[in-house]
Tab-separated table of C-alpha atoms in Angstrom:
chain	number	residue	atom	x	y	z
A	613	MET	CA	169.892	85.522	65.385
A	614	ARG	CA	169.751	87.014	61.785
A	615	ILE	CA	168.328	90.317	60.970
A	616	GLN	CA	167.826	92.195	57.788
A	617	LEU	CA	169.700	95.456	57.487
A	618	LEU	CA	168.624	98.318	55.348
A	619	LEU	CA	170.463	101.507	54.503
A	620	PHE	CA	169.184	104.375	52.660
A	621	ALA	CA	170.529	107.602	50.878
A	622	LEU	CA	173.766	108.988	52.357
A	623	TYR	CA	174.433	105.952	54.303
A	624	ARG	CA	174.133	103.763	51.362
A	625	ASP	CA	176.701	105.890	49.493
A	626	LEU	CA	179.024	105.950	52.528
A	627	THR	CA	179.088	102.131	53.097
A	628	GLY	CA	178.249	100.743	49.532
A	629	VAL	CA	175.601	98.727	51.496
A	630	SER	CA	171.816	99.080	50.804
A	631	GLU	CA	170.373	95.653	51.982
A	632	LEU	CA	172.272	92.994	54.053
A	633	ASP	CA	171.226	89.713	55.718
A	634	VAL	CA	173.363	89.508	59.049
A	635	GLN	CA	174.284	87.723	62.117
A	636	VAL	CA	173.947	89.510	65.122
A	637	PRO	CA	174.478	88.487	68.930
A	638	ASP	CA	171.193	86.905	70.222
A	639	GLY	CA	169.137	89.159	72.129
A	640	ALA	CA	171.384	92.177	71.121
A	641	THR	CA	169.770	95.629	71.228
A	642	ALA	CA	170.109	97.670	67.797
A	643	GLY	CA	172.853	99.494	69.173
A	644	VAL	CA	174.916	96.423	70.398
A	645	ALA	CA	174.174	94.789	66.738
A	646	LEU	CA	175.649	98.089	65.271
A	647	ALA	CA	178.556	98.012	67.351
A	648	ASP	CA	179.140	94.415	66.594
A	649	LEU	CA	178.890	95.194	62.986
A	650	ARG	CA	181.182	98.114	62.919
A	651	ALA	CA	183.816	95.926	64.846
A	652	ARG	CA	183.598	93.174	61.943
A	653	ASP	CA	183.160	95.473	58.961
A	654	ALA	CA	185.013	98.651	58.329
A	655	ARG	CA	182.363	99.942	55.963
A	656	PHE	CA	180.047	100.486	58.857
A	657	GLY	CA	182.647	102.737	60.599
A	658	ARG	CA	181.879	105.465	58.133
A	659	LEU	CA	178.470	105.798	59.581
A	660	PRO	CA	177.557	108.153	62.513
A	661	GLU	CA	177.881	106.023	65.836
A	662	ARG	CA	174.127	106.831	66.910
A	663	PRO	CA	171.902	106.924	63.685
A	664	VAL	CA	168.341	107.155	63.820
A	665	ILE	CA	167.128	103.678	63.289
A	666	ALA	CA	163.568	101.999	62.611
A	667	ILE	CA	162.945	98.570	63.657
A	668	ASN	CA	160.283	96.776	61.584
A	669	ARG	CA	159.282	100.054	59.935
A	670	GLU	CA	158.921	101.931	63.268
A	671	TYR	CA	161.291	104.520	64.552
A	672	ALA	CA	163.011	102.851	67.486
A	673	LEU	CA	165.614	103.799	70.063
A	674	LEU	CA	169.167	102.454	69.908
A	675	ASP	CA	168.643	100.439	73.264
A	676	ALA	CA	165.501	98.578	71.910
A	677	PRO	CA	165.875	94.790	71.700
A	678	LEU	CA	166.012	92.935	68.387
A	679	ALA	CA	164.371	89.608	67.529
A	680	ASP	CA	165.284	87.074	64.815
A	681	GLY	CA	164.142	88.076	61.502
A	682	ASP	CA	163.677	91.976	62.478
A	683	GLU	CA	164.188	94.481	59.927
A	684	LEU	CA	166.669	97.145	61.109
A	685	ALA	CA	166.889	100.374	58.954
A	686	LEU	CA	169.725	102.836	59.289
A	687	LEU	CA	168.073	106.363	58.416
A	688	PRO	CA	170.118	109.655	57.596
A	689	PRO	CA	168.272	112.881	58.655
A	690	VAL	CA	165.026	112.614	56.512
A	691	ALA	CA	164.197	115.294	54.017
A	692	GLY	CA	160.518	114.862	52.726
A	693	GLY	CA	158.275	117.419	51.219
B	375	MET	CA	141.462	109.181	54.308
B	376	ARG	CA	143.930	108.324	51.545
B	377	THR	CA	147.722	108.210	51.666
B	378	TRP	CA	150.309	106.925	49.169
B	379	ILE	CA	153.727	106.858	48.125
B	380	THR	CA	154.241	106.808	44.094
B	381	ASP	CA	156.775	107.023	41.504
B	382	GLU	CA	154.349	108.203	38.850
B	383	PRO	CA	153.479	111.873	38.369
B	384	ILE	CA	150.872	113.112	40.663
B	385	ASP	CA	147.584	114.003	39.466
B	386	VAL	CA	146.784	116.829	41.554
B	387	SER	CA	143.135	117.156	40.226
B	388	ASP	CA	142.509	113.580	41.676
B	389	VAL	CA	143.957	114.567	44.833
B	390	LEU	CA	141.827	117.373	45.161
B	391	SER	CA	138.646	115.819	44.121
B	392	SER	CA	139.122	112.861	46.617
B	393	VAL	CA	138.498	115.325	49.297
B	394	GLY	CA	135.413	117.455	49.792
B	395	SER	CA	131.739	116.784	51.286
B	396	ASP	CA	128.542	118.625	51.469
B	397	ALA	CA	129.418	119.226	55.065
B	398	ASP	CA	132.551	121.010	54.168
B	399	GLY	CA	132.881	124.773	53.733
B	400	ALA	CA	136.717	124.940	53.008
B	401	ALA	CA	139.072	122.695	50.880
B	402	LEU	CA	142.605	123.118	50.513
B	403	LEU	CA	145.394	121.610	48.347
B	404	PHE	CA	149.120	122.059	49.107
B	405	LEU	CA	151.783	121.093	46.541
B	406	GLY	CA	155.569	121.023	46.964
B	407	THR	CA	157.309	121.419	43.922
B	408	VAL	CA	161.014	121.054	42.614
B	409	ARG	CA	162.582	124.588	42.264
B	410	GLU	CA	164.970	125.752	39.648
B	411	GLN	CA	167.848	126.585	42.414
B	412	ASN	CA	168.577	126.034	46.051
B	413	GLU	CA	170.655	128.434	47.996
B	414	GLY	CA	171.895	130.127	44.889
B	415	ARG	CA	173.048	126.699	43.077
B	416	PRO	CA	171.123	126.170	39.646
B	417	VAL	CA	169.130	122.887	40.145
B	418	GLN	CA	168.744	120.387	37.131
B	419	GLY	CA	166.384	117.846	39.005
B	420	MET	CA	166.023	115.916	42.211
B	421	ARG	CA	165.908	112.277	43.048
B	422	TYR	CA	163.711	111.406	45.940
B	423	ASP	CA	164.514	108.071	47.654
B	424	ALA	CA	162.155	106.519	50.106
B	425	TYR	CA	162.111	103.823	52.817
B	426	ALA	CA	158.770	103.077	50.700
B	427	GLY	CA	157.295	100.404	53.213
B	428	MET	CA	157.871	102.633	56.237
B	429	ALA	CA	157.129	105.935	54.270
B	430	ALA	CA	153.535	104.545	53.630
B	431	SER	CA	152.692	104.023	57.137
B	432	VAL	CA	154.378	107.029	58.451
B	433	LEU	CA	152.252	109.064	56.126
B	434	SER	CA	149.232	107.212	57.051
B	435	GLU	CA	149.860	108.096	60.618
B	436	ILE	CA	150.434	111.843	59.870
B	437	ALA	CA	147.252	112.173	58.171
B	438	GLY	CA	145.623	110.347	60.872
B	439	GLU	CA	146.695	112.657	63.393
B	440	ALA	CA	146.066	115.835	61.184
B	441	GLY	CA	142.616	114.536	60.809
B	442	GLU	CA	142.125	114.003	64.545
B	443	ARG	CA	143.420	117.513	65.068
B	444	ALA	CA	141.213	119.073	62.594
B	445	GLY	CA	138.045	116.892	63.151
B	446	THR	CA	137.954	115.636	59.520
B	447	ASP	CA	138.588	112.602	57.805
B	448	ARG	CA	138.732	114.212	54.361
B	449	ILE	CA	142.488	114.178	53.906
B	450	SER	CA	144.362	112.824	51.032
B	451	VAL	CA	148.352	112.918	50.982
B	452	VAL	CA	150.765	111.606	48.222
B	453	HIS	CA	154.435	111.760	48.142
B	454	ARG	CA	156.539	111.236	44.840
B	455	THR	CA	159.522	109.350	44.599
B	456	GLY	CA	162.060	108.913	41.771
B	457	GLU	CA	163.688	111.488	39.342
B	458	LEU	CA	161.897	114.877	39.265
B	459	GLN	CA	162.245	117.754	37.128
B	460	ILE	CA	161.719	121.461	37.802
B	461	GLY	CA	158.323	122.280	38.512
B	462	ASP	CA	157.260	118.577	39.207
B	463	VAL	CA	155.034	118.078	42.096
B	464	SER	CA	156.662	115.881	45.008
B	465	VAL	CA	153.937	116.163	47.538
B	466	ALA	CA	150.351	116.981	47.297
B	467	ILE	CA	148.098	117.222	50.308
B	468	ALA	CA	144.397	117.982	50.293
B	469	VAL	CA	142.130	118.642	53.163
B	470	SER	CA	138.351	119.485	53.342
B	471	SER	CA	136.684	120.586	56.521
B	472	PRO	CA	133.624	122.366	57.768
B	473	HIS	CA	135.595	125.455	58.451
B	474	ARG	CA	138.718	127.144	56.906
B	475	ALA	CA	140.886	127.151	60.145
B	476	GLU	CA	140.816	123.367	60.499
B	477	ALA	CA	141.789	122.806	56.761
B	478	PHE	CA	144.741	125.200	56.889
B	479	ASP	CA	146.109	123.866	60.196
B	480	ALA	CA	145.587	120.202	58.942
B	481	ALA	CA	147.520	120.810	55.847
B	482	ARG	CA	150.073	122.712	57.377
B	483	TYR	CA	150.467	119.977	60.109
B	484	VAL	CA	150.925	117.387	57.375
B	485	ILE	CA	153.823	119.003	55.518
B	486	GLU	CA	155.462	119.970	58.722
B	487	GLN	CA	155.187	116.253	59.808
B	488	ILE	CA	156.543	115.194	56.492
B	489	LYS	CA	159.403	117.234	56.660
B	490	LEU	CA	160.294	115.827	60.123
B	491	ARG	CA	159.495	112.543	59.956
B	492	LEU	CA	158.989	110.826	56.561
B	493	PRO	CA	161.770	108.625	55.670
B	494	VAL	CA	162.440	110.362	52.236
B	495	TRP	CA	165.774	111.659	50.982
B	496	LYS	CA	166.362	114.250	48.293
B	497	HIS	CA	169.322	113.944	46.098
B	498	GLU	CA	169.714	117.303	44.261
B	499	HIS	CA	171.273	117.424	40.777
B	500	TYR	CA	172.878	120.729	39.749
B	501	THR	CA	173.363	122.080	36.274
B	502	ASP	CA	177.201	121.848	36.799
B	503	GLY	CA	176.980	118.039	37.011
B	504	SER	CA	177.429	117.736	40.657
B	505	ALA	CA	174.771	116.222	43.053
B	506	GLU	CA	174.416	116.070	46.862
B	507	TRP	CA	172.089	114.695	49.503
B	508	LEU	CA	169.887	117.548	50.956
B	509	ASP	CA	170.329	118.333	54.761
B	510	GLY	CA	167.492	116.813	56.507
B	511	ALA	CA	165.701	116.560	59.881
B	512	THR	CA	166.466	114.104	62.637
B	513	PRO	CA	162.957	112.664	63.334
B	514	PRO	CA	161.703	113.097	67.177
B	515	ALA	CA	163.141	110.090	69.090
B	516	PRO	CA	160.164	107.638	69.813
B	517	ALA	CA	159.227	107.091	73.601
B	518	ALA	CA	161.378	104.739	75.523
B	519	GLU	CA	160.264	101.110	75.360
B	520	SER	CA	159.443	101.144	79.104
B	521	ALA	CA	157.343	104.107	78.949
B	522	ALA	CA	155.363	102.609	76.200
B	523	VAL	CA	154.203	99.825	78.661
B	524	PRO	CA	151.115	100.925	80.493
B	525	ALA	CA	151.366	101.022	84.425
B	526	PRO	CA	149.435	98.185	85.889
B	527	GLY	CA	145.877	98.867	86.307
B	528	THR	CA	145.781	101.474	83.310
B	529	VAL	CA	145.200	98.959	80.483
B	530	LYS	CA	141.897	99.626	78.937
B	531	PRO	CA	139.694	96.604	78.311
C	378	MET	CA	148.360	138.777	40.102
C	379	ARG	CA	144.993	137.981	38.839
C	380	THR	CA	141.662	138.849	40.669
C	381	TRP	CA	138.244	138.949	39.499
C	382	ILE	CA	134.533	138.745	40.270
C	383	THR	CA	132.361	136.274	38.242
C	384	ASP	CA	128.761	134.945	38.161
C	385	GLU	CA	130.233	131.894	36.233
C	386	PRO	CA	131.201	128.684	37.727
C	387	ILE	CA	134.782	128.821	38.877
C	388	ASP	CA	137.361	126.753	37.033
C	389	VAL	CA	139.549	125.572	40.028
C	390	SER	CA	142.327	123.992	37.587
C	391	ASP	CA	142.364	127.170	35.748
C	392	VAL	CA	142.872	129.275	38.940
C	393	LEU	CA	145.486	126.938	40.279
C	394	SER	CA	147.567	126.761	36.945
C	395	SER	CA	147.645	130.543	36.817
C	396	VAL	CA	150.110	130.666	39.549
C	397	GLY	CA	153.428	128.655	40.015
C	398	SER	CA	156.807	129.222	38.743
C	399	ASP	CA	160.339	127.569	38.358
C	400	ALA	CA	161.379	129.703	41.328
C	401	ASP	CA	158.421	128.377	43.503
C	402	GLY	CA	158.840	125.292	45.746
C	403	ALA	CA	155.025	125.578	47.250
C	404	ALA	CA	151.709	126.259	45.536
C	405	LEU	CA	148.532	126.340	47.778
C	406	LEU	CA	144.740	126.472	46.593
C	407	PHE	CA	142.196	127.401	49.045
C	408	LEU	CA	138.361	126.833	48.011
C	409	GLY	CA	135.205	127.941	49.904
C	410	THR	CA	132.169	126.071	49.212
C	411	VAL	CA	128.575	125.980	50.095
C	412	ARG	CA	127.723	123.914	52.996
C	413	GLU	CA	124.659	121.817	53.490
C	414	GLN	CA	123.884	123.132	56.697
C	415	ASN	CA	124.530	126.357	58.711
C	416	GLU	CA	124.220	126.087	62.554
C	417	GLY	CA	121.928	123.079	62.166
C	418	ARG	CA	119.561	124.657	59.616
C	419	PRO	CA	119.401	122.545	56.335
C	420	VAL	CA	120.441	124.800	53.490
C	421	GLN	CA	119.235	124.652	50.141
C	422	GLY	CA	121.463	126.954	48.429
C	423	MET	CA	123.022	130.397	48.621
C	424	ARG	CA	122.831	133.714	46.683
C	425	TYR	CA	125.964	135.890	46.935
C	426	ASP	CA	125.326	139.689	45.906
C	427	ALA	CA	128.134	141.912	45.574
C	428	TYR	CA	128.856	145.454	44.915
C	429	ALA	CA	130.698	144.292	41.904
C	430	GLY	CA	132.744	147.377	40.750
C	431	MET	CA	134.057	147.906	44.343
C	432	ALA	CA	134.606	144.264	45.073
C	433	ALA	CA	136.944	143.956	42.131
C	434	SER	CA	138.990	146.737	43.500
C	435	VAL	CA	138.865	145.512	46.961
C	436	LEU	CA	139.889	142.151	45.947
C	437	SER	CA	142.876	143.451	43.873
C	438	GLU	CA	143.905	145.551	46.941
C	439	ILE	CA	143.699	142.375	49.144
C	440	ALA	CA	145.744	140.273	46.728
C	441	GLY	CA	148.412	143.134	46.467
C	442	GLU	CA	148.834	143.348	50.065
C	443	ALA	CA	149.160	139.559	50.564
C	444	GLY	CA	151.711	139.452	47.795
C	445	GLU	CA	153.710	142.214	49.390
C	446	ARG	CA	153.473	140.313	52.663
C	447	ALA	CA	154.552	137.147	51.166
C	448	GLY	CA	157.045	138.490	48.544
C	449	THR	CA	155.253	136.898	45.748
C	450	ASP	CA	153.239	138.174	42.899
C	451	ARG	CA	151.714	134.818	42.141
C	452	ILE	CA	148.464	134.940	43.501
C	453	SER	CA	145.032	134.401	41.926
C	454	VAL	CA	141.728	135.298	43.511
C	455	VAL	CA	138.239	134.768	42.140
C	456	HIS	CA	135.049	135.374	44.021
C	457	ARG	CA	131.719	133.961	42.756
C	458	THR	CA	128.301	135.723	42.742
C	459	GLY	CA	124.798	134.652	41.970
C	460	GLU	CA	122.966	131.461	43.005
C	461	LEU	CA	124.994	128.651	44.222
C	462	GLN	CA	124.190	125.339	45.070
C	463	ILE	CA	125.596	122.976	47.790
C	464	GLY	CA	129.019	122.256	47.053
C	465	ASP	CA	129.645	125.100	44.501
C	466	VAL	CA	132.728	126.793	44.808
C	467	SER	CA	132.213	130.599	46.076
C	468	VAL	CA	135.931	131.577	46.247
C	469	ALA	CA	139.189	130.206	45.070
C	470	ILE	CA	142.598	131.535	45.960
C	471	ALA	CA	145.774	130.257	44.596
C	472	VAL	CA	149.402	131.441	45.736
C	473	SER	CA	152.626	130.011	44.987
C	474	SER	CA	155.854	131.157	46.622
C	475	PRO	CA	159.508	129.877	46.984
C	476	HIS	CA	158.716	128.472	50.294
C	477	ARG	CA	155.664	127.133	51.989
C	478	ALA	CA	155.047	129.572	54.829
C	479	GLU	CA	154.635	132.407	52.622
C	480	ALA	CA	151.993	130.535	50.549
C	481	PHE	CA	149.958	129.586	53.735
C	482	ASP	CA	150.254	132.991	55.093
C	483	ALA	CA	149.423	134.681	51.764
C	484	ALA	CA	146.248	132.521	51.206
C	485	ARG	CA	145.165	132.854	54.818
C	486	TYR	CA	145.381	136.615	54.671
C	487	VAL	CA	143.291	136.775	51.591
C	488	ILE	CA	140.300	134.652	52.810
C	489	GLU	CA	140.528	136.546	56.295
C	490	GLN	CA	140.369	139.921	54.582
C	491	ILE	CA	137.839	138.717	52.107
C	492	LYS	CA	135.587	137.819	55.010
C	493	LEU	CA	136.471	141.481	56.715
C	494	ARG	CA	136.406	143.505	53.757
C	495	LEU	CA	134.871	142.535	50.314
C	496	PRO	CA	131.469	143.979	49.630
C	497	VAL	CA	129.753	140.809	49.224
C	498	TRP	CA	126.619	139.388	51.006
C	499	LYS	CA	125.086	136.052	51.297
C	500	HIS	CA	121.371	135.180	51.157
C	501	GLU	CA	120.849	131.748	52.540
C	502	HIS	CA	118.019	129.716	51.432
C	503	TYR	CA	116.832	127.039	53.763
C	504	THR	CA	115.160	123.608	52.788
C	505	ASP	CA	111.906	124.795	54.731
C	506	GLY	CA	111.773	127.742	52.120
C	507	SER	CA	112.872	130.631	54.482
C	508	ALA	CA	115.947	132.783	53.545
C	509	GLU	CA	118.165	134.996	55.522
C	510	TRP	CA	120.830	137.508	54.994
C	511	LEU	CA	123.800	136.022	56.924
C	512	ASP	CA	125.547	138.044	59.630
C	513	GLY	CA	128.529	139.757	58.368
C	514	ALA	CA	131.623	141.625	59.495
C	515	THR	CA	132.052	145.336	59.857
C	516	PRO	CA	135.048	146.401	57.844
C	517	PRO	CA	137.660	148.342	59.497
C	518	ALA	CA	137.067	152.219	59.291
C	519	PRO	CA	139.253	153.855	56.733
C	520	ALA	CA	141.808	156.183	58.361
C	521	ALA	CA	140.314	159.809	58.991
C	522	GLU	CA	140.479	162.184	55.930
C	523	SER	CA	142.797	164.404	57.890
C	524	ALA	CA	145.111	161.711	58.791
C	525	ALA	CA	145.635	160.652	55.123
C	526	VAL	CA	146.854	164.164	54.450
C	527	PRO	CA	150.782	164.043	54.860
C	528	ALA	CA	152.237	166.569	57.076
C	529	PRO	CA	154.290	169.315	55.379
C	530	GLY	CA	157.647	168.287	54.403
C	531	THR	CA	156.932	164.531	54.477
C	532	VAL	CA	155.479	164.394	50.932
C	533	LYS	CA	157.758	162.207	48.707
C	534	PRO	CA	158.534	163.482	45.304
D	731	MET	CA	124.387	168.763	44.041
D	732	ARG	CA	123.316	165.241	43.062
D	733	ILE	CA	124.711	162.101	44.073
D	734	GLN	CA	123.999	158.258	43.084
D	735	LEU	CA	122.903	156.281	45.870
D	736	LEU	CA	123.470	152.743	45.988
D	737	LEU	CA	122.054	150.051	48.657
D	738	PHE	CA	122.827	146.429	48.831
D	739	ALA	CA	121.506	143.315	50.474
D	740	LEU	CA	119.590	143.665	53.759
D	741	TYR	CA	119.567	147.407	53.334
D	742	ARG	CA	117.991	146.952	49.870
D	743	ASP	CA	115.278	144.669	51.566
D	744	LEU	CA	114.624	147.243	54.201
D	745	THR	CA	114.169	150.095	51.943
D	746	GLY	CA	113.055	148.710	48.735
D	747	VAL	CA	115.608	151.003	47.247
D	748	SER	CA	118.684	149.704	45.345
D	749	GLU	CA	119.847	152.762	43.373
D	750	LEU	CA	118.681	156.219	43.465
D	751	ASP	CA	119.916	159.481	42.032
D	752	VAL	CA	119.192	162.026	44.613
D	753	GLN	CA	119.630	165.614	45.489
D	754	VAL	CA	121.671	166.554	48.769
D	755	PRO	CA	122.999	169.907	50.083
D	756	ASP	CA	125.741	171.399	48.442
D	757	GLY	CA	129.018	170.556	50.259
D	758	ALA	CA	127.132	168.030	52.477
D	759	THR	CA	129.532	165.071	54.156
D	760	ALA	CA	127.753	161.597	53.684
D	761	GLY	CA	126.512	161.682	57.269
D	762	VAL	CA	124.689	165.210	56.512
D	763	ALA	CA	123.376	163.694	53.362
D	764	LEU	CA	121.975	160.676	54.859
D	765	ALA	CA	120.301	162.718	57.634
D	766	ASP	CA	118.740	164.950	55.042
D	767	LEU	CA	117.398	161.786	53.287
D	768	ARG	CA	116.049	160.095	56.414
D	769	ALA	CA	114.270	163.289	57.169
D	770	ARG	CA	112.778	163.467	53.697
D	771	ASP	CA	112.045	159.861	53.141
D	772	ALA	CA	110.782	157.483	55.773
D	773	ARG	CA	112.084	154.586	54.073
D	774	PHE	CA	115.792	155.537	54.931
D	775	GLY	CA	114.587	155.589	58.580
D	776	ARG	CA	114.809	151.866	58.699
D	777	LEU	CA	118.452	151.836	58.299
D	778	PRO	CA	120.947	152.056	60.885
D	779	GLU	CA	121.898	155.577	61.772
D	780	ARG	CA	125.567	155.151	61.097
D	781	PRO	CA	126.011	152.609	58.334
D	782	VAL	CA	129.366	151.523	56.649
D	783	ILE	CA	129.644	153.370	53.507
D	784	ALA	CA	131.761	153.653	50.457
D	785	ILE	CA	132.166	156.838	48.263
D	786	ASN	CA	133.086	156.125	44.558
D	787	ARG	CA	133.761	152.483	45.591
D	788	GLU	CA	136.149	153.003	48.581
D	789	TYR	CA	135.330	152.630	52.194
D	790	ALA	CA	134.822	156.190	53.821
D	791	LEU	CA	133.845	157.726	56.839
D	792	LEU	CA	130.561	159.425	57.399
D	793	ASP	CA	132.030	162.883	57.832
D	794	ALA	CA	133.778	162.679	54.497
D	795	PRO	CA	132.458	165.264	52.087
D	796	LEU	CA	130.497	164.617	48.990
D	797	ALA	CA	131.005	166.067	45.483
D	798	ASP	CA	128.543	166.550	42.880
D	799	GLY	CA	128.253	162.858	40.814
D	800	ASP	CA	129.623	160.771	43.614
D	801	GLU	CA	128.471	157.562	44.191
D	802	LEU	CA	127.532	156.746	47.623
D	803	ALA	CA	126.867	153.174	48.913
D	804	LEU	CA	125.262	151.739	51.980
D	805	LEU	CA	126.932	148.808	52.900
D	806	PRO	CA	125.367	146.162	55.610
D	807	PRO	CA	128.103	144.217	57.349
D	808	VAL	CA	129.966	142.204	54.451
D	809	ALA	CA	130.046	138.338	54.168
D	810	GLY	CA	132.322	137.338	51.554
D	811	GLY	CA	134.085	133.903	51.171
């Protein structure tokens, strides 16, 4: 299945990636999808192993399952205000 | 209740006048502004990046929670994105309520939750030409998926 | 630091813009307004009487104390007197400070002390034509005269 | 000695007096001056026996001494804000 990966702020700087349409194993959790990406693409090795994530614009746990077409965002510690 | 993310300068009078009602005896406006220094380093300006789509809904959630706590729906919150200069308003929160305690509590709740949960990041530029992402907060983990599923028989119609 | 008593409508933008500085990351404006009802009785309007000369100095004292607690001298407070209608602003408090906690604390301190100590009285008019002086607070007793006299040897030059 | 007596709000309504130039015993405290007034003028009997007072625009105790020319204010419970 394919998901839309979004990176922000520091994570964008670390990887040089802001947005990426990626293939991940069918039925993968977010954590599995990230491990898979890390194994295939060295740029993602620069990110923390367990980043805060959002799936479809809501905070989610790494063990949350992904579905085809989901938007997975990797979020550095936030600093609003 | 009005919440939004904008890359335009914030009109604070507009935010304030969007709250208030004849039932309310208290109104409060909080403004966050860009400071000229941070931990002793002279600041040139600040860029606010946001995960805009998500930030809009988190901001709306936060305002909803604040309104529920305070018993008022007169709450407006706007957060700025983009390049800001010293003194520019980055966030404006207006609340009105029948009594003062609720307005103070709601405004305080909103700004604390913004700092904790709003997917926004600050890139601070210093007068020496360097720049840095500011340290942020780790948002509270959401409830585990299984916990979010109601136990059988507890589903409300 | 700016404090005053006025029988003219309060210009809230003016009060807010009188605080703020490049050193400050937070600004807060609190407004007290006349409500349409009080404990269920429909209110027509309110007259604020003040012991004007004393109120001016008490207000200035209160702002000074708040500023000392919060470590900021960017505080403006104005209290209205005379006949007010529903929605009219009776008091406006603006504070700015480097960080938000101080601005919240200072504004809250000012309004609580105003309610406790400011020699002002509210004559509430109801839609049924009746009117009443609102219950008030008994200001804290000043220190006894003898206690205010420093013990020998403790007088600072 | 003479003092300037000021009354506000409810106390003004109760007595019909807002401002009065009065003679009080030399060296009287505020409390003694009020008791003296109450004995001489029935209107002041309508006030509480121990009102909050200010002398020369500062909160004061009833046992504070008065001086000639002082401004003595009788203050109902306050209700600013």
